[in-house]
Amino acid sequence: MLIQDLLYAARTLRMNLGFTAVAITCLALAIGLNTMIFSIVNGVLLEPLPFADPDRLMMLNESNPPLGVRRTGVSYANLRDWRDRSRSFSTIAGVQQRSLTIADRGEPERYSGAAISWEVFSTLGVRPALGRDFMADDDRPGAEPVVLLSDEVWRVRYSADRTIAGRSLLVDGRPHTVVGVLPPDFEFPMAQKVWVPLAPLVNDEPRDRRGLMTVARLSPGVSIEVAQEELRAVAAGLASEFQENDRWTALVRPIEDDFIPEEVDLILWTMMGAVTLVLVIACANVANLMLARAAARRREISIRAAIGAGRFRIARQLLTEAILLALLAVPPGIALAYVGNDLVRRAMPPDNVPYTVQWEISWMVLLYTVAIALGTGILFGLAPALQTANLNLQSALKEGGRGTGGVGPRTRLRSALVICEVGLALVLLVGASLFVRSFLNLRDIDVGFDVTPLMTLRTFMSGDAYSTEEARMRRVEEIVRAIETVPGVAAAFASNWVPLSGGGGGGRILIEGRTWPAGEEPFFGFTAVTPHFLRTLNVQVTRGRAFTEVEGQRRHPVAIISEGMAERFWPNEDPVGRQFRLTDPQITDSFTIIGVIRNIRHFQVDPVERETAHAYVPYPYAPTPNTGLTIRVAAGEPAAITPAVRAEIRRLDSGIPLFNVQSMPEVKRLGSWQFGLFGWMFSAFGAVALLLAVTGVYGLLAYTVSQRTQEIGVRVALGASRPDVVRLIVGQGLRLAGAGIVVGLIGALGVTHVVASLLYNITPTDPATFVGASLFLIGVAMVASYVPTRRATAVDPLIALRAE
């Protein structure tokens, strides 16, 4: 009987190719979007991390609630004490992300790397694919330098040379022996390519320098709660022993919490909710099509019932047709998911996403796709099946193929489905509008300077030649001077910071005439720049003056501050001439403020409050090995000067690597790529939902016109004008859209508050967004009503009255 049902369903669908094509298209769009997003959710949130027994892996952090520090890194001194004094962890290992230069042959290259404790990879359960792991003797002060390479570096730079183990490479200007190569697609913790031992680099760091990412594995039988209690006790003991640890405690969290931040979790589940709404709309749409088709088949179904088919048998046949229709939508839906996944990957910058975040159309995803296809087939097939079960056999045979006027249970059910579609579409349109406007707000944000004519890059000065601050200062001065002689370059400056890309520094401020409790002094930004900083960014001094050439080239204790810093510490006062200093004992100078400039954003997507309180001091106060260059071109594309700039730096020192070479417009674009991707994906969901909702409105009105042909003919025969008929049909469409909009507004108000944290510079109840989306949907509903209205106004009264 099942085979008979399937064969009959296939013949029926083949005989109605128009209906079949429309239904499969609606379902394929919804199933494809659901498959695409579920593959991402599965790969990012549901699949375990690619480590041995990942449920036993923990991330350890330090915390100081009295100072408002919810979570930060761990100092190396505290890590050693935690390792020695705790018994809840079998291993505790530290990681410090840093860029590393390899310069053994060819052009020097700067790679994203990490300094790690020797136990890191064994803690994760990962072994090198070639050679050996770090050993305890490698990870101690004074040890012979060694290095581990990623599979990518090994293949690309060294052509997969299997004799690489034992070779000596120059890493940051020092010879390092290669001891091994990690497996393919392993780049812990995020997108690292090179690893060196940690202890030789950080062993002498002070206890209050808390910057290490710390991973640990729970001892057998120990729970997170027990480990947390013990580590807090250890931290309390260290706080009583060391002043630097006063009020500091420890946190233990599953490693997934660190690799998958809360906002990513919220974004993915929000997208999953959005495509589920699209699926519900598609189900409602196809259910409406099935109801219309079942109405057209009433005589056929009545005859089958009259010759002995039971109601359950007929309902099962209709359900079989619905499920077959849904399964036919699976192949094009999967194809759409493949295309969507490829587009998402292309929109994500390389090395900007942790290597553990991978997704694919796996067997799990395919099973999910088939499951939702079966579920949706049952869902949209229930309405016509249940309606048929309640069919009045006698009236159906008498009625024959004639349509009925008026509003019956069938029409009310179809109208309710359309109202549901319109409401859900409005929820998605409002969400899409909010996310797109958030992205546009971020893209158009005033960063404090014109990004168009700027080029940026970073250099790294390593080795014995740059071991002193004086050597680095001289080289940077030479580089800036040489770059400014390049034809087309208007100005350039060097800094430990690149605008919108981060860097710089910060600290706690001490101001003459003000006092704060020790350790509670306010934070502010502290950035070192060369003299032509303001000229390069074309930023004007609003009070005071800029650096002189002499001040910018030596440690002159002068500073230019942002307007935000002036308003924060000297409100309603002129800060020029005032002094401040840092609590950092390494910088004891008192800085005199010589100028005030408008606020410049250091990080594009960070809150404004973190950007405003900033001081800029002469470059010699922070001549870091990793130095950024920002270059202003006189005209044309900024990238056009890159070869000449590269040649000048190579002329001065061919061993200095250049990396992160980007125009400032590109830096700004990459700073908000997540918001753009999320906004446009949500827009795609909204567009599909809108298309399905419009199809539903049109389908219902077209069906209504066909069923009310005689009624419309009678109205026209009795004197109804064409405008009267237009108002009748369009009014019905607008009433449906209006009811759906009311439902959608209520739903949207609830949904947008959930995703409020994902919005930028726009409220979740923005009136313009809600009103605009509602008006747009009403307009689209009017357009959808146009074709059925034309058909209604073309009814010939004589033909309509003669119709059977």
XYZ file of N, CA, C and O in Angstrom, residues 501-670:
680
model
N 43.788 49.387 14.125
C 44.302 48.012 14.176
C 44.804 47.621 15.559
O 45.223 46.487 15.761
N 44.795 48.552 16.476
C 45.256 48.226 17.816
C 46.726 48.490 18.020
O 47.432 48.995 17.145
N 47.189 48.122 19.174
C 48.562 48.414 19.563
C 48.564 49.510 20.603
O 47.577 49.766 21.289
N 49.683 50.179 20.712
C 49.793 51.208 21.736
C 49.934 50.578 23.101
O 50.338 49.429 23.257
N 49.598 51.332 24.093
C 49.703 50.832 25.461
C 48.712 51.558 26.346
O 47.798 52.226 25.882
N 48.904 51.424 27.612
C 48.014 52.060 28.572
C 48.564 51.897 29.962
O 49.572 51.221 30.188
N 47.919 52.504 30.870
C 48.349 52.404 32.257
C 47.419 53.186 33.151
O 46.379 53.702 32.723
N 47.807 53.288 34.403
C 47.034 54.059 35.373
C 47.679 55.431 35.516
O 48.893 55.571 35.524
N 46.842 56.437 35.628
C 47.311 57.816 35.594
C 47.387 58.421 36.992
O 46.576 58.111 37.873
N 48.382 59.256 37.185
C 48.507 60.079 38.383
C 48.504 61.537 37.932
O 49.281 61.910 37.046
N 47.647 62.351 38.531
C 47.486 63.750 38.129
C 47.789 64.645 39.318
O 47.344 64.366 40.442
N 48.524 65.704 39.049
C 48.854 66.637 40.119
C 47.567 67.176 40.748
O 46.620 67.562 40.064
N 47.534 67.155 42.059
C 46.380 67.672 42.770
C 45.249 66.676 42.934
O 44.216 67.010 43.526
N 45.398 65.465 42.418
C 44.348 64.444 42.546
C 44.929 63.229 43.270
O 46.117 62.919 43.123
N 44.083 62.534 44.013
C 44.529 61.317 44.689
C 43.479 60.223 44.519
O 42.277 60.494 44.520
N 43.957 59.015 44.347
C 43.111 57.826 44.301
C 43.760 56.755 45.163
O 44.986 56.763 45.336
N 42.986 55.819 45.696
C 43.587 54.706 46.434
C 44.537 53.928 45.524
O 44.290 53.792 44.326
N 45.611 53.429 46.092
C 46.596 52.685 45.305
C 45.935 51.508 44.603
O 45.186 50.742 45.209
N 46.203 51.382 43.322
C 45.619 50.307 42.523
C 44.270 50.638 41.938
O 43.722 49.850 41.155
N 43.697 51.795 42.278
C 42.393 52.185 41.746
C 42.472 53.438 40.887
O 41.457 54.069 40.579
N 43.674 53.827 40.498
C 43.834 54.987 39.630
C 43.172 54.700 38.275
O 43.165 53.565 37.802
N 42.629 55.702 37.597
C 41.941 55.477 36.319
C 42.910 55.003 35.234
O 44.073 55.378 35.200
N 42.365 54.202 34.323
C 43.127 53.776 33.150
C 43.050 54.831 32.057
O 42.070 55.565 31.938
N 44.085 54.884 31.233
C 44.050 55.724 30.040
C 45.002 55.129 29.015
O 45.848 54.300 29.325
N 44.835 55.543 27.758
C 45.701 55.058 26.704
C 46.987 55.860 26.644
O 46.992 57.075 26.870
N 48.085 55.197 26.316
C 49.403 55.827 26.310
C 50.119 55.339 25.058
O 50.561 54.191 24.983
N 50.206 56.180 24.035
C 50.716 55.772 22.732
C 51.903 56.629 22.321
O 51.851 57.858 22.422
N 52.955 55.955 21.834
C 54.167 56.652 21.409
C 54.143 56.839 19.894
O 53.869 55.890 19.150
N 54.431 58.059 19.427
C 54.366 58.381 17.995
C 55.567 59.243 17.600
O 56.138 59.953 18.426
N 55.919 59.181 16.303
C 56.976 60.059 15.787
C 56.375 61.423 15.420
O 55.155 61.573 15.368
N 57.204 62.425 15.135
C 56.714 63.810 15.059
C 55.590 64.083 14.069
O 54.739 64.935 14.334
N 55.543 63.422 12.917
C 54.569 63.773 11.886
C 53.248 63.013 12.024
O 52.536 62.816 11.042
N 52.954 62.622 13.231
C 51.726 61.896 13.553
C 50.482 62.669 13.116
O 49.622 62.156 12.387
N 50.374 63.933 13.508
C 49.182 64.719 13.191
C 49.123 65.083 11.710
O 48.055 65.072 11.099
N 50.266 65.370 11.112
C 50.288 65.722 9.695
C 49.850 64.527 8.840
O 49.130 64.690 7.846
N 50.265 63.334 9.226
C 49.904 62.144 8.448
C 48.403 61.878 8.498
O 47.776 61.565 7.484
N 47.828 61.998 9.688
C 46.385 61.747 9.829
C 45.548 62.975 9.470
O 44.319 62.885 9.421
N 46.231 64.112 9.228
C 45.539 65.371 8.920
C 44.573 65.742 10.047
O 43.411 66.092 9.816
N 45.069 65.641 11.267
C 44.293 65.993 12.454
C 44.817 67.311 12.991
O 46.036 67.490 13.162
N 43.904 68.247 13.250
C 44.284 69.569 13.731
C 44.296 69.622 15.258
O 43.521 68.937 15.923
N 45.189 70.436 15.767
C 45.240 70.681 17.215
C 44.146 71.681 17.561
O 44.075 72.772 16.979
N 43.256 71.307 18.481
C 42.166 72.219 18.873
C 42.605 73.182 19.965
O 42.031 74.257 20.103
N 43.592 72.791 20.754
C 44.187 73.669 21.775
C 45.682 73.389 21.811
O 46.116 72.260 21.632
N 46.458 74.413 22.067
C 47.900 74.222 22.202
C 48.581 74.032 20.859
O 48.220 74.650 19.863
N 49.557 73.117 20.828
C 50.384 72.946 19.631
C 50.761 71.480 19.449
O 50.499 70.633 20.317
N 51.417 71.181 18.300
C 51.891 69.840 18.001
C 53.322 69.653 18.499
O 53.953 70.596 19.001
N 53.858 68.422 18.333
C 55.253 68.156 18.679
C 56.176 68.911 17.718
O 55.886 69.039 16.525
N 57.289 69.367 18.228
C 58.360 69.841 17.353
C 59.200 68.635 16.921
O 59.088 67.549 17.494
N 60.033 68.831 15.906
C 60.892 67.744 15.446
C 61.799 67.249 16.560
O 62.001 66.048 16.734
N 62.340 68.168 17.340
C 63.264 67.790 18.422
C 62.525 67.010 19.495
O 63.015 65.982 20.000
N 61.328 67.478 19.878
C 60.558 66.788 20.921
C 60.200 65.363 20.498
O 60.213 64.444 21.321
N 59.872 65.189 19.227
C 59.428 63.874 18.779
C 60.518 62.852 18.647
O 60.243 61.650 18.557
N 61.778 63.286 18.631
C 62.874 62.365 18.393
C 63.620 61.975 19.656
O 64.531 61.143 19.601
N 63.276 62.574 20.763
C 63.944 62.245 22.026
C 62.898 62.106 23.126
O 61.736 62.438 22.947
N 63.346 61.645 24.307
C 62.418 61.470 25.417
C 62.110 62.808 26.084
O 62.508 63.051 27.231
N 61.419 63.657 25.383
C 60.957 64.908 25.985
C 59.598 64.637 26.628
O 58.675 64.162 25.968
N 59.447 64.968 27.912
C 58.202 64.615 28.626
C 57.049 65.563 28.277
O 56.570 66.331 29.120
N 56.612 65.501 27.029
C 55.469 66.302 26.590
C 54.420 65.349 26.022
O 54.743 64.227 25.599
N 53.188 65.796 26.001
C 52.102 64.927 25.536
C 51.024 65.743 24.849
O 50.766 66.900 25.222
N 50.419 65.119 23.857
C 49.201 65.632 23.236
C 48.084 64.687 23.651
O 48.234 63.460 23.549
N 46.971 65.219 24.120
C 45.902 64.360 24.624
C 44.646 64.513 23.773
O 44.473 65.494 23.046
N 43.762 63.538 23.883
C 42.497 63.582 23.165
C 41.496 64.453 23.916
O 41.632 64.695 25.132
N 40.486 64.939 23.198
C 39.438 65.727 23.848
C 38.725 64.914 24.915
O 38.315 65.452 25.941
N 38.595 63.622 24.673
C 37.959 62.768 25.671
C 38.742 62.737 26.972
O 38.158 62.739 28.056
N 40.065 62.697 26.878
C 40.885 62.699 28.084
C 40.789 64.051 28.790
O 40.720 64.112 30.030
N 40.738 65.126 28.000
C 40.599 66.464 28.601
C 39.281 66.579 29.344
O 39.229 67.094 30.473
N 38.194 66.088 28.725
C 36.876 66.180 29.369
C 36.788 65.287 30.593
O 36.079 65.610 31.548
N 37.494 64.167 30.562
C 37.407 63.232 31.684
C 38.171 63.722 32.907
O 37.680 63.637 34.029
N 39.384 64.258 32.688
C 40.222 64.609 33.837
C 40.286 66.110 34.122
O 40.641 66.509 35.240
N 39.976 66.949 33.125
C 39.998 68.391 33.356
C 38.731 69.034 32.779
O 38.794 69.879 31.889
N 37.574 68.612 33.252
C 36.328 69.174 32.710
C 36.236 70.678 32.994
O 36.589 71.146 34.089
N 35.783 71.400 31.967
C 35.598 72.857 32.079
C 36.902 73.585 32.413
O 36.875 74.682 32.980
N 38.040 72.955 32.093
C 39.337 73.585 32.335
C 40.187 73.459 31.069
O 39.911 72.632 30.202
N 41.199 74.268 30.988
C 42.161 74.156 29.896
C 43.287 73.234 30.365
O 44.054 73.578 31.284
N 43.428 72.044 29.756
C 44.434 71.102 30.242
C 45.855 71.442 29.791
O 46.812 70.846 30.308
N 46.000 72.333 28.810
C 47.336 72.662 28.308
C 48.171 73.240 29.450
O 47.747 74.156 30.165
N 49.344 72.670 29.642
C 50.220 73.086 30.734
C 50.092 72.212 31.961
O 50.964 72.269 32.843
N 49.014 71.418 32.048
C 48.864 70.512 33.201
C 49.813 69.323 33.044
O 50.300 69.022 31.958
N 50.026 68.623 34.146
C 50.957 67.501 34.134
C 50.304 66.226 34.644
O 49.352 66.271 35.441
N 50.832 65.107 34.176
C 50.397 63.795 34.659
C 51.584 62.845 34.544
O 52.563 63.126 33.851
N 51.477 61.728 35.207
C 52.480 60.677 35.060
C 51.813 59.323 35.224
O 50.626 59.242 35.564
N 52.580 58.271 34.965
C 52.061 56.912 35.060
C 52.476 56.286 36.379
O 53.482 56.676 36.989
N 51.697 55.291 36.795
C 52.096 54.522 37.976
C 53.199 53.527 37.635
O 53.811 52.961 38.527
N 53.457 53.303 36.342
C 54.494 52.374 35.878
C 55.865 52.876 36.353
O 56.305 53.975 35.993
N 56.583 52.100 37.179
C 57.876 52.557 37.694
C 58.944 52.695 36.618
O 59.971 53.336 36.834
N 58.708 52.104 35.436
C 59.712 52.205 34.381
C 59.654 53.561 33.664
O 60.577 53.917 32.947
N 58.556 54.286 33.822
C 58.430 55.613 33.211
C 58.103 56.589 34.337
O 56.957 56.710 34.774
N 59.099 57.264 34.821
C 58.933 58.137 35.995
C 58.722 59.597 35.619
O 58.459 60.420 36.500
N 58.839 59.957 34.323
C 58.698 61.355 33.923
C 57.287 61.872 34.187
O 56.305 61.134 34.082
N 57.219 63.147 34.494
C 55.939 63.858 34.549
C 55.751 64.553 33.205
O 56.589 65.367 32.791
N 54.647 64.236 32.530
C 54.411 64.741 31.182
C 53.607 66.040 31.240
O 52.595 66.124 31.944
N 54.077 67.016 30.482
C 53.359 68.285 30.364
C 52.496 68.246 29.100
O 52.992 67.940 28.010
N 51.241 68.577 29.244
C 50.314 68.573 28.103
C 50.570 69.830 27.271
O 50.498 70.950 27.785
N 50.880 69.628 25.965
C 51.145 70.766 25.093
C 50.046 70.980 24.062
O 50.005 72.017 23.396
N 49.138 69.998 23.900
C 48.087 70.152 22.908
C 46.936 69.193 23.130
O 47.052 68.193 23.842
N 45.803 69.540 22.509
C 44.593 68.707 22.574
C 44.101 68.485 21.142
O 44.065 69.423 20.336
N 43.746 67.243 20.811
C 43.210 66.928 19.485
C 41.877 66.207 19.639
O 41.530 65.742 20.732
N 41.131 66.107 18.545
C 39.858 65.393 18.581
C 40.120 63.907 18.830
O 41.226 63.398 18.629
N 39.098 63.203 19.254
C 39.238 61.780 19.565
C 39.535 60.973 18.301
O 38.896 61.167 17.263
N 40.494 60.084 18.413
C 40.854 59.171 17.330
C 40.574 57.751 17.806
O 40.992 57.356 18.900
N 39.894 56.994 16.980
C 39.573 55.618 17.372
C 40.799 54.724 17.177
O 41.451 54.757 16.138
N 41.087 53.936 18.189
C 42.202 52.995 18.109
C 41.726 51.618 17.658
O 42.450 50.885 17.000
N 40.511 51.244 18.050
C 39.899 49.990 17.633
C 38.527 50.323 17.072
O 37.729 50.971 17.736
N 38.245 49.856 15.891
C 37.024 50.297 15.222
C 35.754 49.887 15.956
O 34.811 50.663 16.061
N 35.685 48.653 16.448
C 34.423 48.160 16.977
C 34.336 48.218 18.492
O 33.371 47.764 19.061
N 35.323 48.772 19.160
C 35.266 48.888 20.611
C 34.393 50.070 20.999
O 34.215 51.011 20.238
N 33.841 50.039 22.211
C 33.045 51.173 22.667
C 33.850 52.461 22.637
O 35.062 52.478 22.839
N 33.169 53.569 22.429
C 33.833 54.872 22.322
C 34.599 55.203 23.593
O 35.666 55.810 23.557
N 34.089 54.760 24.747
C 34.736 55.113 26.004
C 36.183 54.648 26.068
O 37.011 55.270 26.728
N 36.501 53.545 25.381
C 37.879 53.046 25.422
C 38.788 53.848 24.505
O 39.994 53.719 24.555
N 38.189 54.658 23.632
C 39.001 55.358 22.642
C 39.334 56.792 23.049
O 40.248 57.387 22.515
N 38.553 57.384 23.952
C 38.639 58.830 24.126
C 39.766 59.269 25.060
O 40.409 60.279 24.802
N 39.981 58.578 26.172
C 41.002 58.998 27.132
C 42.361 58.500 26.666
O 42.792 57.400 27.023
N 43.017 59.319 25.838
C 44.273 58.868 25.260
C 45.303 59.983 25.259
O 44.972 61.147 25.004
N 46.563 59.587 25.527
C 47.683 60.532 25.476
C 48.702 60.022 24.464
O 48.975 58.821 24.385
N 49.260 60.956 23.669
C 50.269 60.632 22.662
C 51.577 61.304 23.059
O 51.605 62.519 23.305
N 52.631 60.497 23.149
C 53.918 60.985 23.632
C 54.982 60.678 22.572
O 54.742 59.918 21.637
N 56.158 61.247 22.676
C 57.216 60.978 21.691
C 57.557 59.492 21.596
O 57.569 58.767 22.599
N 57.867 59.057 20.384
C 58.130 57.645 20.101
C 59.197 57.027 20.999
O 59.075 55.847 21.383
N 60.258 57.717 21.375
C 61.293 57.083 22.208
C 60.782 56.537 23.534
O 61.505 55.777 24.203
N 59.559 56.894 23.971
C 59.034 56.328 25.212
C 58.554 54.881 25.033
O 58.333 54.189 26.025
N 58.393 54.443 23.797
C 57.991 53.050 23.563
C 58.504 52.581 22.209
O 57.725 52.297 21.303
N 59.832 52.487 22.025
C 60.399 52.050 20.741
C 60.365 50.524 20.631
O 61.391 49.855 20.747
N 59.186 49.989 20.425
C 59.012 48.541 20.445
C 59.575 47.899 19.182
O 59.590 48.517 18.109
N 60.000 46.641 19.266
C 60.465 45.950 18.051
C 59.372 45.867 16.987
O 59.643 45.996 15.802
N 58.146 45.642 17.429
C 57.019 45.571 16.507
C 56.478 46.986 16.328
O 55.783 47.516 17.185
N 56.814 47.611 15.214
C 56.471 49.011 14.989
C 55.595 49.145 13.754
O 55.856 48.539 12.717
N 54.540 49.949 13.890
C 53.646 50.194 12.771
C 54.011 51.466 12.032
O 54.513 52.429 12.629
N 53.767 51.476 10.738
C 53.991 52.653 9.904
C 52.678 53.040 9.245
O 51.979 52.189 8.678
N 52.343 54.308 9.335
C 51.158 54.848 8.674
C 51.623 55.922 7.709
O 52.350 56.843 8.104
N 51.217 55.794 6.452
C 51.747 56.645 5.380
C 50.591 57.345 4.673
O 49.593 56.695 4.317
N 50.733 58.638 4.449
C 49.736 59.422 3.727
C 50.242 59.691 2.315
O 51.373 60.165 2.143
N 49.416 59.355 1.316
C 49.804 59.610 -0.067
C 49.201 60.934 -0.523
O 48.139 61.357 -0.050
N 49.893 61.589 -1.451
C 49.420 62.883 -1.934
C 48.226 62.723 -2.861
O 47.324 63.575 -2.880
N 48.186 61.643 -3.639
C 47.088 61.409 -4.572
C 47.127 59.960 -5.012
O 48.154 59.279 -4.882
N 46.002 59.469 -5.524
C 45.949 58.117 -6.053
C 45.684 57.066 -4.986
O 45.389 57.373 -3.823
N 45.810 55.814 -5.413
C 45.569 54.692 -4.515
C 46.736 54.528 -3.546
O 47.895 54.500 -3.981
N 46.457 54.403 -2.247
C 47.554 54.228 -1.275
C 48.417 53.004 -1.567
O 49.640 53.043 -1.372
N 47.791 51.922 -2.038
C 48.555 50.691 -2.269
C 49.613 50.848 -3.349
O 50.569 50.059 -3.405
N 49.484 51.874 -4.200
C 50.424 52.041 -5.313
C 51.846 52.341 -4.834
O 52.809 52.081 -5.558
N 51.988 52.875 -3.624
C 53.322 53.230 -3.133
C 54.018 52.062 -2.446
O 55.189 52.167 -2.074
N 53.315 50.941 -2.287
C 53.875 49.825 -1.519
C 55.218 49.340 -2.056
O 56.174 49.160 -1.273
N 55.392 49.102 -3.359
C 56.701 48.628 -3.837
C 57.849 49.577 -3.508
O 58.935 49.143 -3.106
N 57.599 50.896 -3.672
C 58.670 51.860 -3.392
C 58.993 51.896 -1.910
O 60.169 51.992 -1.516
N 57.973 51.835 -1.064
C 58.203 51.825 0.390
C 58.973 50.571 0.789
O 59.921 50.621 1.581
N 58.550 49.442 0.235
C 59.237 48.180 0.544
C 60.711 48.258 0.133
O 61.608 47.813 0.862
N 60.977 48.863 -1.034
C 62.359 48.964 -1.523
C 63.213 49.827 -0.597
O 64.389 49.506 -0.339
N 62.644 50.916 -0.068
C 63.397 51.789 0.832
C 63.746 51.068 2.130
O 64.867 51.180 2.631
N 62.809 50.314 2.655
C 63.091 49.584 3.903
C 64.106 48.482 3.652
O 65.020 48.265 4.469
N 63.981 47.800 2.526
C 64.962 46.759 2.177
C 66.354 47.361 2.005
O 67.362 46.738 2.339
N 66.414 48.564 1.452
C 67.708 49.225 1.284
C 68.367 49.488 2.624
O 69.583 49.336 2.775
N 67.567 49.849 3.618
C 68.126 50.131 4.945
C 68.478 48.858 5.697
O 69.494 48.803 6.392
N 67.617 47.832 5.578
C 67.890 46.558 6.250
C 67.027 45.487 5.590
O 65.817 45.433 5.787
N 67.650 44.624 4.819
C 66.907 43.594 4.096
C 66.372 42.509 5.014
O 65.562 41.676 4.599
N 66.806 42.509 6.279
C 66.353 41.480 7.211
C 65.100 41.859 7.985
O 64.594 41.053 8.756
N 64.595 43.074 7.778
C 63.386 43.483 8.487
C 62.163 42.988 7.725
O 61.966 43.351 6.565
N 61.318 42.165 8.348
C 60.123 41.689 7.639
C 59.034 42.763 7.623
O 58.894 43.542 8.572
N 58.282 42.790 6.532
C 57.124 43.669 6.425
C 55.876 42.795 6.417
O 55.801 41.810 5.677
N 54.892 43.151 7.213
C 53.671 42.350 7.274
C 52.482 43.260 7.570
O 52.644 44.441 7.863
N 51.297 42.693 7.479
C 50.049 43.462 7.630
C 50.062 44.700 6.731
O 49.717 45.800 7.160
N 50.467 44.504 5.485
C 50.507 45.615 4.527
C 49.093 45.809 3.982
O 48.595 44.987 3.212
N 48.440 46.892 4.394
C 47.046 47.129 4.029
C 46.792 48.620 3.879
O 47.389 49.438 4.604
N 45.885 48.966 2.978
C 45.414 50.349 2.940
C 44.479 50.567 4.118
O 43.849 49.617 4.606
N 44.384 51.809 4.570
C 43.525 52.075 5.712
C 42.048 51.791 5.423
O 41.330 51.302 6.308
N 41.526 52.064 4.197
C 40.144 51.650 3.927
C 39.939 50.141 4.102
O 38.896 49.701 4.583
N 40.966 49.343 3.720
C 40.865 47.903 3.900
C 40.903 47.542 5.386
O 40.167 46.660 5.839
N 41.742 48.225 6.153
C 41.788 47.996 7.598
C 40.423 48.274 8.213
O 39.923 47.510 9.043
N 39.806 49.359 7.790
C 38.494 49.715 8.337
C 37.446 48.687 7.947
O 36.599 48.298 8.763
N 37.493 48.231 6.704
C 36.509 47.237 6.257
C 36.659 45.930 7.043
O 35.670 45.347 7.488
N 37.912 45.484 7.207
C 38.134 44.229 7.923
C 37.786 44.349 9.399
O 37.496 43.345 10.045
